[in-house]
Tab-separated table of C-alpha atoms in Angstrom:
chain	number	residue	atom	x	y	z
A	30	MET	CA	-3.278	15.297	71.892
A	31	SER	CA	-4.070	11.735	70.701
A	32	GLY	CA	-7.280	10.888	69.258
A	33	SER	CA	-8.387	11.692	65.679
A	34	PRO	CA	-7.332	13.392	62.624
A	35	LYS	CA	-7.093	17.350	62.644
A	36	TYR	CA	-8.457	18.860	59.975
A	37	SER	CA	-8.087	22.602	58.525
A	38	ALA	CA	-8.943	23.726	54.342
A	39	VAL	CA	-6.444	25.945	53.584
A	40	THR	CA	-7.228	29.152	50.951
A	41	VAL	CA	-5.206	30.789	48.667
A	42	ALA	CA	-4.667	34.250	49.147
A	43	PRO	CA	-4.525	36.682	46.143
A	44	ALA	CA	-0.773	37.063	45.814
A	45	TYR	CA	-0.126	33.891	45.734
A	46	ALA	CA	-2.771	33.225	42.948
A	47	ARG	CA	-1.440	36.083	41.169
A	48	ILE	CA	1.829	34.287	41.316
A	49	GLU	CA	-0.161	31.015	40.461
A	50	ALA	CA	-2.017	32.346	37.736
A	51	GLU	CA	1.210	33.176	35.993
A	52	ARG	CA	2.370	29.799	36.622
A	53	ARG	CA	0.658	28.753	34.329
A	54	ARG	CA	0.304	31.492	31.856
A	55	ALA	CA	3.765	30.726	31.261
A	56	ARG	CA	3.241	26.959	31.330
A	57	GLU	CA	0.037	26.647	28.807
A	58	ALA	CA	3.063	29.613	26.924
A	59	ALA	CA	5.276	26.251	26.996
A	60	ARG	CA	2.940	24.091	25.964
A	61	ARG	CA	1.690	26.191	23.092
A	62	ARG	CA	5.232	26.200	21.620
A	63	ARG	CA	5.414	22.275	22.019
A	64	GLU	CA	2.012	21.700	20.341
A	65	ALA	CA	3.131	24.386	17.529
A	66	GLU	CA	6.968	22.722	17.470
A	67	ARG	CA	5.218	19.392	16.601
A	68	ALA	CA	2.519	20.810	15.081
A	69	ALA	CA	4.914	22.160	12.432
A	70	GLU	CA	6.519	18.834	12.495
A	71	ARG	CA	3.687	16.549	11.239
A	72	ASP	CA	3.729	19.361	8.462
A	73	ARG	CA	7.271	18.949	7.462
A	74	ARG	CA	6.324	14.797	7.005
A	75	ALA	CA	3.587	15.249	5.618
A	76	ALA	CA	5.156	16.874	2.768
A	77	GLU	CA	8.133	15.237	3.057
A	78	ARG	CA	5.784	12.328	1.944
A	79	ALA	CA	4.074	13.665	-0.065
A	80	ARG	CA	7.132	14.505	-2.389
A	81	GLU	CA	7.992	10.831	-2.265
A	82	VAL	CA	4.234	9.843	-2.888
A	83	ALA	CA	4.649	12.337	-5.658
A	84	ALA	CA	8.266	10.950	-6.857
A	85	ARG	CA	6.856	7.283	-6.510
A	86	ARG	CA	3.408	7.862	-9.191
A	87	GLU	CA	6.013	10.148	-11.441
A	88	TRP	CA	8.611	6.382	-11.259
A	89	ALA	CA	4.889	3.891	-11.555
A	90	ARG	CA	3.962	6.407	-14.625
A	91	ALA	CA	6.710	6.066	-16.192
A	92	GLU	CA	7.669	2.786	-16.085
A	93	ALA	CA	3.572	1.723	-16.448
A	94	GLU	CA	4.512	4.101	-20.124
A	95	ARG	CA	7.959	1.933	-20.469
A	96	ARG	CA	5.838	-1.188	-19.949
A	97	ARG	CA	2.835	0.151	-23.191
A	98	ALA	CA	5.686	0.896	-25.432
A	99	ARG	CA	7.738	-2.070	-24.810
A	100	LEU	CA	4.294	-4.808	-25.569
A	101	ASP	CA	3.375	-2.189	-27.982
A	102	HIS	CA	6.452	-3.014	-30.043
A	103	GLN	CA	6.607	-6.452	-29.159
A	104	ARG	CA	2.751	-6.124	-30.831
A	105	GLU	CA	4.128	-4.384	-34.203
A	106	GLU	CA	6.752	-7.478	-33.858
A	107	HIS	CA	4.546	-9.582	-33.884
A	108	ARG	CA	1.995	-7.807	-36.283
A	109	ARG	CA	5.115	-7.236	-39.406
A	110	SER	CA	6.576	-10.977	-38.568
A	111	HIS	CA	2.973	-12.675	-39.176
A	112	ALA	CA	2.788	-10.594	-42.078
A	113	ALA	CA	6.823	-11.139	-43.468
A	114	MET	CA	5.979	-14.796	-42.974
A	115	VAL	CA	2.662	-15.024	-44.658
A	116	ARG	CA	4.606	-12.985	-47.479
A	117	GLN	CA	7.037	-15.961	-47.854
A	118	GLU	CA	4.470	-19.159	-47.613
A	119	GLN	CA	2.831	-16.556	-50.444
A	120	ALA	CA	5.494	-16.835	-52.290
A	121	GLU	CA	7.324	-20.390	-51.572
A	122	ALA	CA	4.164	-21.781	-53.256
A	123	ASP	CA	3.515	-19.296	-56.107
A	124	VAL	CA	7.151	-20.480	-56.286
A	125	ARG	CA	6.025	-23.623	-56.309
A	126	GLY	CA	2.998	-22.823	-58.403
A	127	LEU	CA	6.474	-21.910	-61.339
A	128	THR	CA	8.192	-24.503	-60.797
A	129	GLU	CA	5.121	-25.975	-62.297
A	130	VAL	CA	4.011	-24.148	-65.003
A	131	ARG	CA	7.782	-24.309	-66.016
A	132	GLU	CA	7.213	-27.837	-66.417
A	133	LEU	CA	4.596	-27.120	-68.573
A	134	LEU	CA	6.395	-24.427	-71.073
A	135	GLY	CA	9.167	-27.302	-70.742
A	136	ARG	CA	7.182	-29.966	-72.067
A	137	VAL	CA	5.635	-27.716	-75.077
A	138	ARG	CA	7.597	-28.689	-78.532
A	139	ALA	CA	6.705	-26.000	-80.936
A	140	GLU	CA	9.531	-23.289	-80.779
A	141	VAL	CA	7.164	-19.802	-81.789
A	142	PRO	CA	7.171	-16.466	-80.718
A	143	GLU	CA	4.756	-17.105	-78.587
A	144	VAL	CA	6.891	-19.878	-76.672
A	145	ARG	CA	8.733	-17.175	-75.751
A	146	GLU	CA	7.006	-14.285	-74.862
A	147	LEU	CA	5.323	-17.062	-72.494
A	148	ARG	CA	9.521	-17.957	-70.924
A	149	GLN	CA	9.787	-14.245	-70.308
A	150	ARG	CA	6.715	-14.062	-68.242
A	151	LEU	CA	7.393	-16.429	-66.415
A	152	ASP	CA	11.316	-15.119	-65.232
A	153	LEU	CA	9.432	-12.017	-64.730
A	154	LEU	CA	6.976	-13.677	-62.600
A	155	LEU	CA	9.612	-15.698	-60.465
A	156	ASP	CA	12.035	-12.670	-59.975
A	157	ARG	CA	8.483	-10.611	-58.820
A	158	ALA	CA	7.556	-14.281	-56.501
A	159	GLY	CA	11.249	-13.348	-54.734
A	160	ARG	CA	11.099	-9.713	-53.891
A	161	THR	CA	7.275	-11.658	-52.040
A	162	GLU	CA	4.975	-10.045	-54.037
A	163	ASP	CA	1.503	-11.437	-54.810
A	164	VAL	CA	1.727	-13.066	-57.824
A	165	GLY	CA	-1.496	-15.653	-57.923
A	166	GLY	CA	-3.211	-14.616	-60.166
A	167	ALA	CA	-0.977	-14.104	-63.135
A	168	ILE	CA	0.482	-17.726	-62.244
A	169	GLU	CA	-3.504	-19.465	-62.719
A	170	GLU	CA	-3.328	-16.990	-65.845
A	171	LEU	CA	0.412	-18.578	-67.302
A	172	ARG	CA	-0.382	-22.580	-66.549
A	173	GLY	CA	-3.897	-21.819	-68.925
A	174	ARG	CA	-2.192	-20.029	-71.421
A	175	VAL	CA	0.949	-23.044	-71.270
A	176	VAL	CA	-1.468	-25.263	-70.946
A	177	LEU	CA	-3.848	-23.729	-74.481
A	178	LEU	CA	-0.551	-24.142	-76.142
A	179	GLY	CA	1.156	-27.409	-75.890
A	180	ARG	CA	-2.655	-29.057	-76.660
A	181	GLY	CA	-2.466	-26.742	-79.809
A	182	GLY	CA	1.296	-27.698	-80.505
A	183	ASP	CA	1.336	-31.305	-80.089
A	184	SER	CA	1.349	-32.791	-83.280
A	185	GLY	CA	0.149	-36.107	-81.501
A	186	VAL	CA	2.221	-39.067	-79.846
A	187	ARG	CA	2.678	-42.207	-81.904
A	188	SER	CA	1.493	-45.461	-80.115
A	189	ASP	CA	4.572	-46.828	-79.296
A	190	GLY	CA	5.744	-43.885	-76.796
A	191	HIS	CA	2.345	-44.177	-74.933
A	192	GLY	CA	4.649	-46.132	-72.438
A	193	ALA	CA	7.041	-43.489	-71.958
A	194	VAL	CA	4.307	-41.209	-72.038
A	195	LEU	CA	2.989	-43.166	-69.160
A	196	ALA	CA	5.501	-44.236	-67.513
A	197	GLY	CA	6.882	-39.671	-67.592
A	198	LEU	CA	2.955	-39.291	-66.279
A	199	GLU	CA	3.312	-41.827	-63.355
A	200	GLU	CA	6.105	-40.517	-61.944
A	201	ARG	CA	5.589	-37.280	-61.934
A	202	LEU	CA	2.527	-38.178	-59.870
A	203	ALA	CA	4.536	-40.498	-57.273
A	204	ARG	CA	6.804	-37.337	-57.342
A	205	LEU	CA	4.253	-34.726	-55.621
A	206	GLY	CA	4.514	-37.646	-52.874
A	207	ARG	CA	2.155	-38.631	-50.017
A	208	GLU	CA	1.735	-35.082	-48.647
A	209	ALA	CA	-0.118	-34.093	-51.859
A	210	ARG	CA	-2.469	-37.351	-51.578
A	211	GLU	CA	-2.767	-35.851	-48.244
A	212	GLN	CA	-3.350	-32.649	-49.200
A	213	ASP	CA	-6.038	-33.661	-52.019
A	214	PRO	CA	-7.174	-37.317	-52.384
A	215	GLN	CA	-9.910	-35.797	-54.030
A	216	GLY	CA	-7.783	-34.909	-56.885
A	217	HIS	CA	-4.865	-37.434	-56.464
A	218	ARG	CA	-7.581	-40.518	-57.108
A	219	ARG	CA	-8.941	-38.133	-59.980
A	220	CYS	CA	-5.153	-38.360	-61.103
A	221	ARG	CA	-4.774	-42.218	-60.584
A	222	ASP	CA	-8.245	-42.594	-62.644
A	223	LEU	CA	-7.278	-40.811	-65.334
A	224	LEU	CA	-3.546	-42.499	-65.611
A	225	ASP	CA	-5.779	-46.023	-65.969
A	226	GLU	CA	-7.112	-44.534	-68.457
A	227	LEU	CA	-4.783	-43.260	-70.867
A	228	ARG	CA	-2.873	-46.842	-70.419
A	229	ALA	CA	-6.280	-48.179	-71.781
A	230	SER	CA	-6.266	-46.448	-74.502
A	231	ALA	CA	-2.747	-47.464	-75.304
A	232	GLY	CA	-1.286	-48.875	-78.152
A	233	PRO	CA	-2.187	-48.453	-81.522
A	234	GLY	CA	-5.551	-47.498	-83.687
A	235	ALA	CA	-5.962	-44.923	-80.123
A	236	GLU	CA	-3.453	-41.674	-80.685
A	237	THR	CA	-6.613	-39.812	-81.165
A	238	ARG	CA	-8.359	-41.303	-77.798
A	239	PHE	CA	-4.566	-41.219	-75.987
A	240	GLN	CA	-4.442	-37.481	-77.092
A	241	ALA	CA	-7.846	-36.137	-75.855
A	242	LEU	CA	-6.479	-38.522	-72.258
A	243	LEU	CA	-3.267	-36.924	-72.137
A	244	GLY	CA	-3.699	-33.176	-71.866
A	245	THR	CA	-6.949	-33.701	-69.490
A	246	ALA	CA	-4.565	-36.016	-67.471
A	247	GLU	CA	-1.498	-33.356	-67.302
A	248	HIS	CA	-3.899	-30.346	-66.483
A	249	ALA	CA	-5.325	-33.268	-63.543
A	250	LEU	CA	-1.651	-33.402	-62.528
A	251	VAL	CA	-1.587	-30.132	-62.421
A	252	ARG	CA	-4.431	-28.850	-60.760
A	253	PHE	CA	-3.377	-31.977	-58.594
A	254	ALA	CA	0.000	-30.473	-57.514
A	255	THR	CA	-0.945	-26.692	-58.126
A	256	THR	CA	-4.277	-27.725	-55.346
A	257	ALA	CA	-2.104	-29.632	-52.888
A	258	ALA	CA	0.647	-27.053	-52.377
A	259	ASP	CA	-1.977	-24.658	-51.948
A	260	ARG	CA	-4.007	-26.025	-48.959
A	261	ALA	CA	-0.444	-27.196	-47.550
A	262	ALA	CA	0.042	-23.232	-47.631
A	263	GLU	CA	-2.811	-22.940	-46.211
A	264	GLY	CA	-2.471	-25.424	-43.465
A	265	ARG	CA	1.388	-23.215	-43.092
A	266	ARG	CA	-0.884	-20.521	-42.283
A	267	GLU	CA	-3.538	-21.338	-40.462
A	268	ALA	CA	-0.336	-22.894	-38.426
A	269	ALA	CA	1.074	-19.418	-37.976
A	270	ARG	CA	-1.898	-17.543	-37.947
A	271	ALA	CA	-2.978	-19.837	-34.588
A	272	ARG	CA	1.070	-19.224	-33.668
A	273	GLU	CA	0.263	-15.574	-34.155
A	274	ALA	CA	-3.018	-15.819	-32.221
A	275	ARG	CA	-0.963	-17.150	-29.188
A	276	ARG	CA	1.193	-14.688	-29.426
A	277	LEU	CA	-1.839	-12.216	-29.354
A	278	GLU	CA	-2.957	-14.088	-26.380
A	279	GLU	CA	-0.003	-13.622	-24.789
A	280	VAL	CA	0.620	-9.808	-25.442
A	281	ARG	CA	-2.971	-9.307	-24.635
A	282	ALA	CA	-2.528	-11.338	-21.249
A	283	ALA	CA	0.818	-9.771	-20.728
A	284	GLU	CA	-1.211	-6.164	-20.964
A	285	GLU	CA	-4.008	-7.810	-18.246
A	286	GLU	CA	-0.813	-8.838	-15.716
A	287	ALA	CA	0.624	-4.859	-16.115
A	288	VAL	CA	-3.159	-3.814	-15.081
A	289	ARG	CA	-3.578	-6.260	-12.684
A	290	GLN	CA	-0.171	-4.924	-11.222
A	291	ALA	CA	-0.888	-1.298	-11.586
A	292	ALA	CA	-3.283	-1.868	-9.402
A	293	LEU	CA	-1.680	-4.174	-6.548
A	294	ASP	CA	1.188	-1.305	-6.528
A	295	ALA	CA	-1.423	1.006	-6.378
A	296	GLY	CA	-3.320	-0.551	-3.448
A	297	GLN	CA	0.262	-0.876	-1.647
A	298	GLU	CA	1.447	2.218	-2.777
A	299	ARG	CA	-1.461	4.073	-0.202
A	300	LEU	CA	-0.857	0.969	1.775
A	301	SER	CA	3.036	2.539	2.515
A	302	ALA	CA	1.305	5.957	2.519
A	303	GLU	CA	-0.859	5.099	4.966
A	304	LEU	CA	2.345	3.484	7.045
A	305	SER	CA	4.791	6.067	6.976
A	306	GLU	CA	1.722	8.909	7.986
A	307	VAL	CA	0.840	6.578	11.573
A	308	ARG	CA	4.593	6.317	12.125
A	309	ASP	CA	5.235	9.414	11.452
A	310	ARG	CA	2.443	10.552	13.398
A	311	LEU	CA	4.142	8.465	16.244
A	312	GLY	CA	6.710	9.337	15.742
A	313	VAL	CA	5.716	12.788	16.423
A	314	VAL	CA	3.907	12.724	19.810
A	315	ALA	CA	5.865	9.549	20.872
A	316	GLY	CA	8.483	10.887	22.326
A	317	ALA	CA	6.720	14.182	24.529
A	318	VAL	CA	3.567	10.948	25.702
A	319	GLY	CA	7.250	9.118	26.989
A	320	GLU	CA	7.893	11.742	29.248
A	321	ALA	CA	3.846	13.367	30.345
A	322	ALA	CA	3.495	9.298	31.145
A	323	ALA	CA	6.611	9.846	33.214
A	324	GLU	CA	5.662	13.568	34.361
A	325	ALA	CA	1.747	11.678	35.488
A	326	ARG	CA	3.402	9.010	37.906
A	327	ALA	CA	5.742	10.991	39.421
A	328	LEU	CA	2.821	14.158	39.844
A	329	ASP	CA	0.998	10.588	42.021
A	330	GLY	CA	-0.892	10.082	38.389
A	331	ALA	CA	-0.140	7.010	37.464
A	332	GLU	CA	-3.967	6.312	36.689
A	333	LEU	CA	-3.004	8.739	33.175
A	334	ALA	CA	0.281	7.916	33.255
A	335	GLU	CA	-1.458	4.141	32.186
A	336	ARG	CA	-3.767	5.229	29.872
A	337	MET	CA	-1.520	7.511	27.396
A	338	GLU	CA	0.920	4.284	27.509
A	339	ALA	CA	-1.924	2.064	26.808
A	340	ALA	CA	-3.250	4.743	24.191
A	341	LEU	CA	0.811	4.120	22.613
A	342	ASN	CA	-0.004	0.556	22.393
A	343	ALA	CA	-3.275	0.981	20.834
A	344	VAL	CA	-0.663	2.364	18.359
A	345	THR	CA	2.098	0.622	17.798
A	346	THR	CA	0.580	-3.450	18.012
A	347	PRO	CA	-1.722	-2.718	14.959
A	348	LEU	CA	0.495	-0.658	13.478
A	349	ALA	CA	3.424	-3.741	14.016
A	350	ALA	CA	0.628	-6.077	12.317
A	351	GLY	CA	-0.256	-3.744	9.415
A	352	ALA	CA	-3.855	-2.431	10.883
A	353	VAL	CA	-3.745	0.741	8.798
A	354	ALA	CA	-7.126	2.233	9.991
A	355	GLU	CA	-7.106	0.826	12.724
A	356	ALA	CA	-3.393	2.170	13.673
A	357	LEU	CA	-4.874	5.641	11.815
A	358	THR	CA	-7.502	6.365	14.536
A	359	ALA	CA	-5.105	4.940	17.487
A	360	VAL	CA	-2.587	7.318	16.596
A	361	ALA	CA	-5.670	10.532	15.840
A	362	ALA	CA	-7.149	9.524	19.241
A	363	LEU	CA	-3.009	9.194	20.474
A	364	GLU	CA	-2.097	12.729	19.470
A	365	ASP	CA	-5.502	14.422	21.061
A	366	LEU	CA	-5.078	12.415	25.024
A	367	LEU	CA	-1.963	14.390	24.978
A	368	THR	CA	-2.937	16.853	23.788
A	369	GLY	CA	-5.701	16.858	26.607
A	370	THR	CA	-3.211	14.924	29.717
A	371	GLU	CA	-0.770	18.417	28.625
A	372	VAL	CA	-3.084	20.599	30.216
A	373	LEU	CA	-4.177	18.360	32.968
A	374	LEU	CA	-0.448	17.833	33.912
A	375	ASP	CA	0.297	21.991	33.429
A	376	GLU	CA	-2.674	22.110	36.864
A	377	MET	CA	-0.918	19.618	37.910
A	378	HIS	CA	2.142	20.698	38.586
A	379	VAL	CA	0.804	23.823	39.215
A	380	ALA	CA	-1.052	22.303	42.088
A	381	ASP	CA	2.135	20.777	43.254
A	382	ARG	CA	4.314	23.702	43.289
A	383	ARG	CA	1.497	24.456	45.454
A	384	ARG	CA	1.661	21.647	47.704
A	385	MET	CA	5.657	22.175	48.518
A	386	ASP	CA	4.684	25.850	48.913
A	387	LEU	CA	2.542	25.237	51.726
A	388	ALA	CA	4.751	21.988	53.016
A	389	GLN	CA	7.661	24.629	52.913
A	390	ALA	CA	5.546	26.990	54.942
A	391	LEU	CA	4.621	24.652	57.026
A	392	GLN	CA	7.834	23.107	57.535
A	393	ASP	CA	9.303	26.694	58.671
A	394	ALA	CA	6.759	27.092	61.344
A	395	MET	CA	6.200	23.349	62.661
A	396	ILE	CA	10.265	24.528	63.315
A	397	GLY	CA	9.200	27.799	64.918
A	398	GLU	CA	7.139	26.626	67.140
A	399	GLY	CA	10.399	24.271	68.535
A	400	PHE	CA	9.861	21.738	66.761
A	401	ALA	CA	12.289	18.450	64.751
A	402	PHE	CA	11.837	17.705	61.471
A	403	THR	CA	11.852	14.399	61.271
A	404	GLY	CA	11.387	13.323	57.306
A	405	GLY	CA	8.614	13.712	54.811
A	406	GLU	CA	7.571	10.969	51.721
A	407	GLN	CA	4.626	11.261	48.585
A	408	ARG	CA	2.147	9.467	49.703
A	409	ALA	CA	-0.903	8.317	47.393
A	410	GLY	CA	-3.407	11.583	47.338
A	411	GLY	CA	-0.508	13.635	49.330
A	412	LEU	CA	2.509	14.721	51.152
A	413	LEU	CA	3.195	13.153	54.582
A	414	LEU	CA	4.975	15.358	56.434
A	415	SER	CA	6.429	13.700	59.618
A	416	PHE	CA	7.015	16.314	62.955
A	417	GLU	CA	8.511	15.845	67.042
A	418	ARG	CA	8.421	17.241	69.607
A	419	PRO	CA	10.897	17.456	73.120
A	420	SER	CA	8.347	16.393	74.705
A	421	GLY	CA	8.147	12.996	72.284
A	422	ALA	CA	4.522	13.954	70.838
A	423	THR	CA	4.961	13.222	67.464
A	424	TYR	CA	3.124	15.261	64.234
A	425	ARG	CA	2.600	14.307	60.963
A	426	THR	CA	0.720	16.065	58.544
A	427	THR	CA	-0.416	14.656	55.644
A	428	ILE	CA	-0.889	17.475	52.456
A	429	THR	CA	-3.638	16.456	50.894
A	430	THR	CA	-6.239	18.593	47.825
A	431	GLU	CA	-9.781	18.821	47.748
A	432	ASP	CA	-11.466	17.938	44.929
A	433	GLY	CA	-12.023	21.283	43.635
A	434	GLY	CA	-7.871	21.997	43.750
A	435	ALA	CA	-7.921	23.521	47.520
A	436	PRO	CA	-5.440	22.018	49.974
A	437	VAL	CA	-6.372	20.772	52.927
A	438	LEU	CA	-4.343	19.957	56.536
A	439	VAL	CA	-4.430	16.423	58.245
A	440	TYR	CA	-2.780	16.347	61.817
A	441	GLN	CA	-2.459	12.920	63.037
A	442	VAL	CA	-1.109	13.934	66.417
A	443	ASP	CA	0.093	11.112	68.999
A	444	GLY	CA	1.698	11.621	72.406
A	445	GLU	CA	0.579	14.787	73.700
A	446	PRO	CA	-0.910	14.635	77.725
A	447	ASP	CA	-3.416	17.263	77.455
A	448	VAL	CA	-6.219	15.149	75.935
A	449	THR	CA	-9.193	14.788	77.345
A	450	PHE	CA	-11.644	12.196	77.299
A	451	PRO	CA	-15.383	13.628	79.585
A	452	PRO	CA	-18.421	10.593	79.386
A	453	ASP	CA	-19.832	12.643	76.629
A	454	PRO	CA	-17.746	11.973	73.382
A	455	GLU	CA	-18.942	14.723	72.116
A	456	SER	CA	-17.306	17.683	74.350
A	457	ALA	CA	-13.790	16.216	73.650
A	458	ARG	CA	-11.070	18.920	73.483
A	459	CYS	CA	-8.063	19.754	72.962
A	460	ASP	CA	-7.299	22.921	74.038
A	461	ARG	CA	-3.160	23.255	74.106
A	462	THR	CA	-2.627	21.474	70.846
A	463	GLU	CA	-5.523	23.736	69.194
A	464	ASP	CA	-3.464	26.929	70.743
A	465	LEU	CA	-0.120	25.506	68.787
A	466	LEU	CA	-1.543	24.633	65.802
A	467	GLU	CA	-3.663	28.186	65.355
A	468	ARG	CA	-0.165	29.697	65.980
A	469	VAL	CA	1.462	27.839	63.551
A	470	HIS	CA	-1.854	28.852	61.334
A	471	GLU	CA	-1.333	32.504	61.631
A	472	THR	CA	2.283	31.658	61.492
A	473	ILE	CA	1.438	30.567	57.884
A	474	VAL	CA	-0.387	33.164	57.373
A	475	GLU	CA	1.630	35.882	57.962
A	476	GLY	CA	4.408	34.440	55.650
A	477	ARG	CA	3.357	32.413	53.227
A	478	GLY	CA	-0.145	33.107	50.907
A	479	PHE	CA	-1.909	30.330	52.315
A	480	VAL	CA	-4.660	30.668	54.717
A	481	PRO	CA	-5.383	28.182	56.514
A	482	GLY	CA	-9.069	27.577	58.004
A	483	GLU	CA	-10.795	25.979	61.283
A	484	LEU	CA	-9.169	23.272	62.749
A	485	THR	CA	-12.028	20.750	63.388
A	486	TRP	CA	-11.908	17.309	64.459
A	487	GLN	CA	-14.591	14.791	65.554
A	488	GLY	CA	-16.045	15.984	68.067
A	489	LYS	CA	-15.093	19.585	68.697
A	490	PRO	CA	-17.370	21.010	70.694
A	491	ARG	CA	-20.256	23.016	69.498
A	492	ARG	CA	-20.961	26.921	70.043
A	493	PRO	CA	-24.097	27.394	72.083
A	494	ASP	CA	-25.592	28.220	68.149
A	495	GLY	CA	-24.866	24.635	66.986
A	496	ARG	CA	-21.585	25.809	64.969
A	497	PRO	CA	-17.890	24.367	65.482
A	498	GLN	CA	-16.263	26.495	68.095
A	499	ALA	CA	-14.454	29.029	65.703
A	500	ALA	CA	-10.656	29.643	65.317
A	501	GLU	CA	-9.801	33.460	64.781
A	502	ASP	CA	-10.071	34.960	62.045
A	503	TRP	CA	-6.979	35.909	60.219
A	504	THR	CA	-6.213	37.673	56.985
A	505	TRP	CA	-3.465	37.739	54.487
A	506	THR	CA	-2.916	41.864	53.367
A	507	ARG	CA	0.589	41.279	51.720
């Protein structure tokens, strides 16, 4: 029976349908267990991530608190250091002022109770200045009293002693040095002018004027020394303030850096958490995706396997590049695809089992009709079985599946002598071969729960009503 392929659509008997329903239920239950296990594993990993995130955040919070404490301590240390430095500089200025007062008091010639009282007052102020107490106002009050006492206590300077007095005043002015002159140039010029006037009034007959100018010159020298020292101290305080401002700026910069670093740490923490989530979710499904792809290929679903592998790569590629948002979207899509694929695989397994059962039933029936089984193989879209009759005729049967899932038997017969080719190709007859295959189909119906339909081929004779010639109707009652 050589010629065009012969077709027979196969239906499933109720008993076999019940067996398939039980298989579906078993596979669905197994699939639900796997889904539940993956969900539990995702929850476990999510909980572990949450604990790790909480621990890292607590560490970051404590570290930020430690940084704030260090900055507060540094700020307080700077404040104390600055205050101590200012007090020390003020104390040094006060000591210098009191030293000038001591010199003035040493020139007072009178020995009166007030001098002793001023000396005691001076010693007390020196002690307080040594303890860095503020005695600036008391120094000025004491200086004024000493100057007034010096003017009242002096009975005059003889003309022959004017030169020595002038030399002493010149020495005092010179001892103040260049720094004092730079700090108070106007005071220095005032002292210089008074000394020149004092020198001009020295000599016999000018004692009264010399004495008046002497007090003024001594007061000007004290004022010049005090002003220069105060301005030098103020310069040092200004430098100290500038240093303190720089330190405060450093502290502020450190605080800003701490805030910036905290923001960077928070961003890195979010990125790390999202990367961990992608890795965990991928780790839960990666093995199942690989197994599903392998199953799909084994069940002749190469396209489905490639889709699974592409979805897996859509996760791993951005994950390796650190593209977290893209990887999160891709891993969610992969999870959904896996769920749908496992449903498809369940149906593919049922259909494959149906084909294998039908193939076994066909093989047994063909062998029962005297055929020899010469081999079988999976081919795209179906299962191919090869048989040979003692006459040498070959029967190749492909078991495929229609879109609705129903099996179809496709026979390709070569070497049968019973095929006739009359002038009208529409009336080709394959009587002996058709009878043989109908007996095979009847055997399948009787034993395996499959009901092959009418055998058709191109050119099969028509009934008077125009329909193809029908084969005998079969039923399966088991």
